[in-house]
Coordinates of C-alpha atoms in Angstrom, one line a residue:
M1 CA 15.3 -12.8 -18.3
T2 CA 12.1 -12.1 -16.4
D3 CA 9.7 -9.3 -17.1
P4 CA 9.6 -6.4 -14.6
P5 CA 6.7 -6.4 -12.2
P6 CA 3.7 -4.3 -13.2
P7 CA 3.4 -0.9 -11.6
P8 CA 1.3 -0.7 -8.4
A9 CA -2.4 0.0 -9.0
A10 CA -3.8 3.2 -7.4
I11 CA -6.9 2.3 -5.3
T12 CA -9.1 4.1 -2.8
L13 CA -9.1 2.8 0.8
P14 CA -12.2 3.7 2.8
L15 CA -11.7 4.4 6.5
P16 CA -14.3 3.6 9.2
D17 CA -14.9 7.4 9.8
G18 CA -15.8 8.0 6.2
Q19 CA -12.4 9.4 5.0
E20 CA -10.8 7.9 2.0
L21 CA -7.0 7.4 1.3
R22 CA -5.4 6.9 -2.1
V23 CA -3.1 3.9 -1.7
R24 CA -1.0 1.7 -3.9
L25 CA -1.9 -2.0 -4.3
Y26 CA 1.4 -4.0 -4.8
E27 CA 0.0 -7.5 -4.6
R28 CA -2.7 -9.8 -3.4
L29 CA -2.4 -13.3 -2.2
Q30 CA -5.2 -15.9 -1.6
M31 CA -4.6 -17.8 1.6
D32 CA -5.2 -21.6 2.0
T33 CA -8.4 -20.6 3.9
G34 CA -9.8 -18.8 0.9
L35 CA -9.3 -15.4 2.4
W36 CA -7.4 -12.7 0.5
M37 CA -4.4 -10.7 1.8
Y38 CA -3.4 -7.4 0.2
R39 CA 0.0 -5.6 0.3
I40 CA -0.6 -1.9 0.0
G41 CA 1.5 1.3 0.3
V42 CA -0.1 4.0 2.5
P43 CA 1.0 7.7 2.2
L44 CA 2.3 9.4 5.3
W45 CA 4.6 12.1 6.5
Q46 CA 8.0 11.4 8.2
T47 CA 10.4 13.6 10.0
T48 CA 13.8 14.3 8.5
E49 CA 17.2 14.4 10.3
G50 CA 17.0 18.2 10.1
G51 CA 13.7 18.3 11.9
G52 CA 11.5 18.9 8.9
V53 CA 8.9 16.7 7.4
E54 CA 8.6 15.0 4.0
P55 CA 6.1 12.7 2.2
A56 CA 6.8 9.0 2.3
E57 CA 5.0 5.7 1.8
Y58 CA 4.6 2.9 4.3
A59 CA 4.4 -0.6 3.0
R60 CA 5.2 -3.9 4.6
G61 CA 6.0 -7.0 2.7

């Protein structure tokens, strides 16, 4: 039996124009080159089938 993964950490992501987004940090991975890669979830809005909008999160993994 394995332990469940820890919940994602809430972090602040600064944007080049000075805005800040609250995102979720799911994991970080150090590459062979020594650089770090981070998998984050970014909040956004998406359209629904009925033509409305709803909050969602975009994360690639």
